[in-house]
Protein backbone atom coordinates (compact mmCIF):
# COMPACT_ATOMS: atom_id res chain seq x y z
CA MET A 1 169.65 70.49 -39.78
CA HIS A 2 167.92 73.57 -38.05
CA PRO A 3 169.88 76.61 -37.19
CA GLU A 4 168.49 75.72 -34.42
CA ASP A 5 170.92 72.97 -34.18
CA ILE A 6 173.67 74.63 -36.58
CA LYS A 7 173.81 77.29 -33.33
CA ALA A 8 174.53 74.18 -30.21
CA ALA A 9 176.60 72.04 -32.69
CA ILE A 10 178.91 75.30 -32.93
CA ARG A 11 178.31 76.26 -29.05
CA LYS A 12 179.56 73.08 -27.90
CA LYS A 13 182.44 72.99 -29.62
CA GLY A 14 183.51 76.34 -27.54
CA PHE A 15 182.77 78.55 -30.69
CA THR A 16 179.90 81.28 -31.64
CA ALA A 17 178.43 82.80 -34.49
CA ALA A 18 180.20 86.27 -33.63
CA VAL A 19 183.53 83.88 -32.87
CA VAL A 20 183.34 81.94 -37.10
CA ALA A 21 182.45 85.71 -38.33
CA ASP A 22 185.62 87.24 -36.87
CA HIS A 23 187.80 84.12 -37.97
CA MET A 24 186.08 84.18 -41.49
CA GLU A 25 186.32 87.99 -41.89
CA VAL A 26 182.88 88.38 -42.68
CA SER A 27 179.92 90.46 -40.62
CA ARG A 28 177.98 88.31 -37.88
CA SER A 29 174.96 88.72 -40.23
CA THR A 30 176.36 87.15 -43.23
CA VAL A 31 176.78 83.77 -40.56
CA ALA A 32 173.70 84.34 -40.12
CA GLN A 33 172.29 83.96 -43.10
CA VAL A 34 174.20 81.05 -43.66
CA ILE A 35 173.20 79.26 -40.66
CA SER A 36 169.67 80.03 -41.57
CA GLY A 37 169.74 78.84 -45.32
CA ARG A 38 168.70 82.78 -46.21
CA ALA A 39 172.23 82.56 -48.15
CA THR A 40 175.14 80.34 -49.44
CA SER A 41 178.92 80.57 -48.78
CA ALA A 42 181.17 77.35 -49.10
CA ARG A 43 183.52 78.53 -47.49
CA ILE A 44 181.30 79.69 -44.25
CA LYS A 45 179.83 76.26 -44.75
CA ASP A 46 182.82 74.56 -44.99
CA TYR A 47 184.46 76.24 -41.35
CA ILE A 48 181.70 75.65 -39.79
CA ALA A 49 181.75 71.94 -40.96
CA GLN A 50 184.31 71.75 -39.75
CA ILE A 51 184.55 73.17 -36.85
CA THR A 52 180.96 70.71 -35.80
CA GLY A 53 182.87 67.84 -36.79
CA LEU A 54 180.05 67.75 -38.60
CA SER A 55 179.52 67.44 -43.37
CA VAL A 56 178.23 70.12 -44.34
CA ASP A 57 175.43 67.86 -45.95
CA THR A 58 174.74 66.85 -42.88
CA LEU A 59 174.07 70.26 -41.61
CA TRP A 60 172.31 71.19 -44.91
CA PRO A 61 170.95 68.77 -45.84
CA PRO A 62 170.77 69.44 -50.41
CA LYS A 63 167.17 70.48 -50.59
CA PRO A 64 164.81 68.25 -53.45
CA VAL A 65 164.43 69.53 -57.11
CA LEU A 66 160.79 70.94 -57.22
CA VAL A 67 160.46 71.01 -61.07
CA LEU A 68 157.13 71.57 -62.33
CA ARG A 69 155.71 71.30 -65.24
CA ARG A 70 151.31 71.94 -66.47
CA PRO A 71 149.64 68.78 -66.66
CA THR A 72 148.81 67.22 -70.83
CA PRO A 73 145.67 67.60 -70.89
CA SER A 74 143.71 64.35 -71.80
CA VAL A 75 141.89 66.07 -74.77
CA PRO A 76 143.19 67.37 -77.19
CA PRO A 77 141.33 71.41 -77.79
CA LYS A 78 138.71 72.36 -80.38
CA SER A 79 140.51 73.19 -83.41
CA ARG A 80 139.27 76.95 -83.79
CA THR A 81 137.03 78.04 -86.57
CA HIS A 82 138.44 80.81 -88.52
CA GLY A 83 136.63 83.45 -90.31
CA ARG A 84 132.65 83.96 -89.87
CA HIS A 85 130.78 80.74 -88.04
CA ALA A 86 128.94 78.10 -90.72
CA GLY A 87 125.44 79.74 -89.62
CA ALA A 88 125.99 83.73 -89.68
CA ALA A 89 124.58 85.40 -92.02
CA ALA A 90 125.95 87.25 -95.04
């Protein structure tokens, strides 16, 4: 859910992010960071979910796991010769 939608859901229930911060005894910036997704706190997320009546997964959907892998070459690399080249003069 977009952070503005989360804030709107909180406001619809008669709360503000500042009130959430006061109830949770944390700073307002901490609540703002959790709402925006820049910080995580299960305790704050659970409280906001309880206030809004929405699940944590609805408010903050899980992000897909991105696995980066190097592409496998279709042609094996050429082997390197060690020492002098075959055509080099001795």
